[in-house]
Amino acid sequence: MHRKRQREIKNETVRKKGIPTTASQKTPEDNSNRIRIAVGQSLILQFDVLPKQVIVGDDKIVDVLALEKEKTVVITGKNLGSTNIIVLGHNNDILLDTEIATFANEQSTVRVYTPGTLSFLSCTPRCLPSSPPVR
């Protein structure tokens, strides 16, 4: 019961700062301040205030869309890797400054090992190569 109350207090503190609350988002007090998202998947971050500007470290890794008048930012994983995003509010207040790591979505995939190579097949429903072989 005590831990539940601690989480409630922590979540309330996060909301007051205007930081989005989402299951995969860590709070700034945590050392692991990182968002993980699968390539080809999207994540919605809801803010208490209207985001004014979104800065992406490497736009080859993720695509970010700030929905006007919605207090929402949508992040979509594009390629494997890691980058960061900074979301600014009114008066350039930092609403979020975090690292984003993208990972391969391995649902419906098959790994094929042959001597010296590793290939991935995407089976949805027919199995087709999903990436070049890894040597």
Tab-separated table of C-alpha atoms in Angstrom:
chain	number	residue	atom	x	y	z
A	1	MET	CA	0.000	0.000	0.000
A	2	HIS	CA	2.848	2.364	0.879
A	3	ARG	CA	4.549	1.818	-2.519
A	4	LYS	CA	1.301	2.550	-4.331
A	5	ARG	CA	1.041	5.922	-2.577
A	6	GLN	CA	4.682	6.715	-3.447
A	7	ARG	CA	3.922	6.055	-7.129
A	8	GLU	CA	0.828	8.273	-6.935
A	9	ILE	CA	2.875	11.110	-5.413
A	10	LYS	CA	5.615	10.660	-8.036
A	11	ASN	CA	3.077	10.647	-10.898
A	12	GLU	CA	1.402	13.784	-9.527
A	13	THR	CA	4.795	15.536	-9.358
A	14	VAL	CA	5.495	14.565	-12.973
A	15	ARG	CA	2.119	15.934	-14.146
A	16	LYS	CA	2.702	19.275	-12.424
A	17	LYS	CA	5.965	19.753	-14.298
A	18	GLY	CA	4.184	19.294	-17.624
A	19	ILE	CA	6.072	16.114	-18.393
A	20	PRO	CA	4.109	13.484	-20.299
A	21	THR	CA	2.904	10.456	-18.423
A	22	THR	CA	3.101	7.252	-20.407
A	23	ALA	CA	3.882	3.701	-19.395
A	24	SER	CA	7.184	3.564	-21.290
A	25	GLN	CA	8.358	7.021	-20.201
A	26	LYS	CA	10.616	7.289	-17.168
A	27	THR	CA	10.466	10.316	-14.938
A	28	PRO	CA	13.380	12.782	-14.883
A	29	GLU	CA	14.266	11.639	-11.362
A	30	ASP	CA	15.200	8.200	-12.755
A	31	ASN	CA	18.691	7.656	-14.164
A	32	SER	CA	17.209	5.654	-17.040
A	33	ASN	CA	15.390	8.604	-18.618
A	34	ARG	CA	14.765	6.820	-21.924
A	35	ILE	CA	11.844	6.050	-24.199
A	36	ARG	CA	11.954	2.712	-26.045
A	37	ILE	CA	9.942	2.282	-29.225
A	38	ALA	CA	9.832	-0.422	-31.898
A	39	VAL	CA	10.731	0.485	-35.471
A	40	GLY	CA	7.513	1.031	-37.387
A	41	GLN	CA	5.482	1.713	-34.233
A	42	SER	CA	4.215	5.005	-32.795
A	43	LEU	CA	3.940	6.346	-29.270
A	44	ILE	CA	1.742	9.223	-28.125
A	45	LEU	CA	3.000	11.585	-25.418
A	46	GLN	CA	0.368	13.737	-23.737
A	47	PHE	CA	1.444	17.009	-22.099
A	48	ASP	CA	-0.326	19.278	-19.618
A	49	VAL	CA	0.704	22.335	-21.633
A	50	LEU	CA	0.883	22.995	-25.369
A	51	PRO	CA	4.285	22.016	-26.836
A	52	LYS	CA	5.661	24.927	-28.861
A	53	GLN	CA	8.650	23.244	-30.520
A	54	VAL	CA	10.132	19.740	-30.802
A	55	ILE	CA	13.837	19.232	-31.519
A	56	VAL	CA	15.058	15.806	-32.710
A	57	GLY	CA	18.718	14.848	-32.529
A	58	ASP	CA	18.657	12.454	-35.511
A	59	ASP	CA	15.548	12.439	-37.679
A	60	LYS	CA	16.704	9.236	-39.397
A	61	ILE	CA	15.970	7.323	-36.166
A	62	VAL	CA	12.541	8.722	-35.224
A	63	ASP	CA	9.883	10.925	-36.744
A	64	VAL	CA	8.135	13.362	-34.416
A	65	LEU	CA	4.813	15.068	-35.027
A	66	ALA	CA	3.462	17.735	-32.675
A	67	LEU	CA	-0.309	17.937	-33.015
A	68	GLU	CA	-1.400	21.559	-32.904
A	69	LYS	CA	-3.886	22.440	-30.161
A	70	GLU	CA	-3.821	18.843	-28.880
A	71	LYS	CA	-1.025	19.010	-26.262
A	72	THR	CA	0.212	15.812	-27.895
A	73	VAL	CA	3.422	14.661	-29.566
A	74	VAL	CA	3.542	11.475	-31.664
A	75	ILE	CA	6.881	9.651	-31.979
A	76	THR	CA	7.368	6.995	-34.681
A	77	GLY	CA	10.389	4.688	-34.844
A	78	LYS	CA	12.027	4.802	-38.298
A	79	ASN	CA	15.390	3.012	-37.998
A	80	LEU	CA	17.398	1.186	-35.360
A	81	GLY	CA	19.478	3.393	-33.103
A	82	SER	CA	19.207	6.036	-30.443
A	83	THR	CA	18.727	9.784	-30.465
A	84	ASN	CA	17.232	12.426	-28.240
A	85	ILE	CA	14.280	14.781	-28.331
A	86	ILE	CA	13.676	18.064	-26.592
A	87	VAL	CA	10.141	19.398	-26.296
A	88	LEU	CA	9.824	23.108	-25.552
A	89	GLY	CA	6.774	24.919	-24.248
A	90	HIS	CA	5.809	28.575	-24.007
A	91	ASN	CA	8.807	30.850	-23.219
A	92	ASN	CA	11.069	27.955	-24.320
A	93	ASP	CA	10.532	26.070	-21.054
A	94	ILE	CA	11.855	22.514	-21.374
A	95	LEU	CA	8.911	20.130	-21.071
A	96	LEU	CA	10.875	17.006	-21.953
A	97	ASP	CA	14.532	16.263	-22.652
A	98	THR	CA	15.094	12.554	-23.086
A	99	GLU	CA	16.852	9.846	-25.039
A	100	ILE	CA	14.902	7.600	-27.401
A	101	ALA	CA	16.090	4.103	-28.295
A	102	THR	CA	14.507	2.225	-31.172
A	103	PHE	CA	14.562	-1.540	-31.453
A	104	ALA	CA	13.563	-4.134	-34.034
A	105	ASN	CA	9.974	-5.247	-33.811
A	106	GLU	CA	10.490	-8.998	-33.682
A	107	GLN	CA	6.841	-9.996	-33.724
A	108	SER	CA	6.133	-12.241	-36.700
A	109	THR	CA	9.832	-12.484	-37.589
A	110	VAL	CA	12.030	-15.508	-38.132
A	111	ARG	CA	15.819	-15.607	-37.810
A	112	VAL	CA	17.656	-17.758	-40.333
A	113	TYR	CA	21.196	-18.774	-39.417
A	114	THR	CA	23.486	-19.996	-42.182
A	115	PRO	CA	27.261	-20.364	-41.935
A	116	GLY	CA	28.598	-16.830	-41.621
A	117	THR	CA	25.289	-14.964	-41.977
A	118	LEU	CA	22.135	-14.143	-40.067
A	119	SER	CA	18.983	-13.147	-41.947
A	120	PHE	CA	15.616	-11.929	-40.711
A	121	LEU	CA	12.344	-12.786	-42.416
A	122	SER	CA	9.108	-10.950	-41.774
A	123	CYS	CA	6.236	-13.448	-41.824
A	124	THR	CA	2.985	-11.511	-42.150
A	125	PRO	CA	1.628	-13.942	-43.476
A	126	ARG	CA	4.244	-14.851	-46.162
A	127	CYS	CA	7.880	-14.851	-45.101
A	128	LEU	CA	9.897	-12.188	-46.933
A	129	PRO	CA	13.346	-10.731	-46.163
A	130	SER	CA	12.997	-7.834	-43.740
A	131	SER	CA	16.628	-6.750	-43.574
A	132	PRO	CA	19.922	-7.459	-45.323
A	133	PRO	CA	21.889	-10.451	-43.982
A	134	VAL	CA	24.237	-9.741	-41.070
A	135	ARG	CA	27.752	-11.149	-41.455
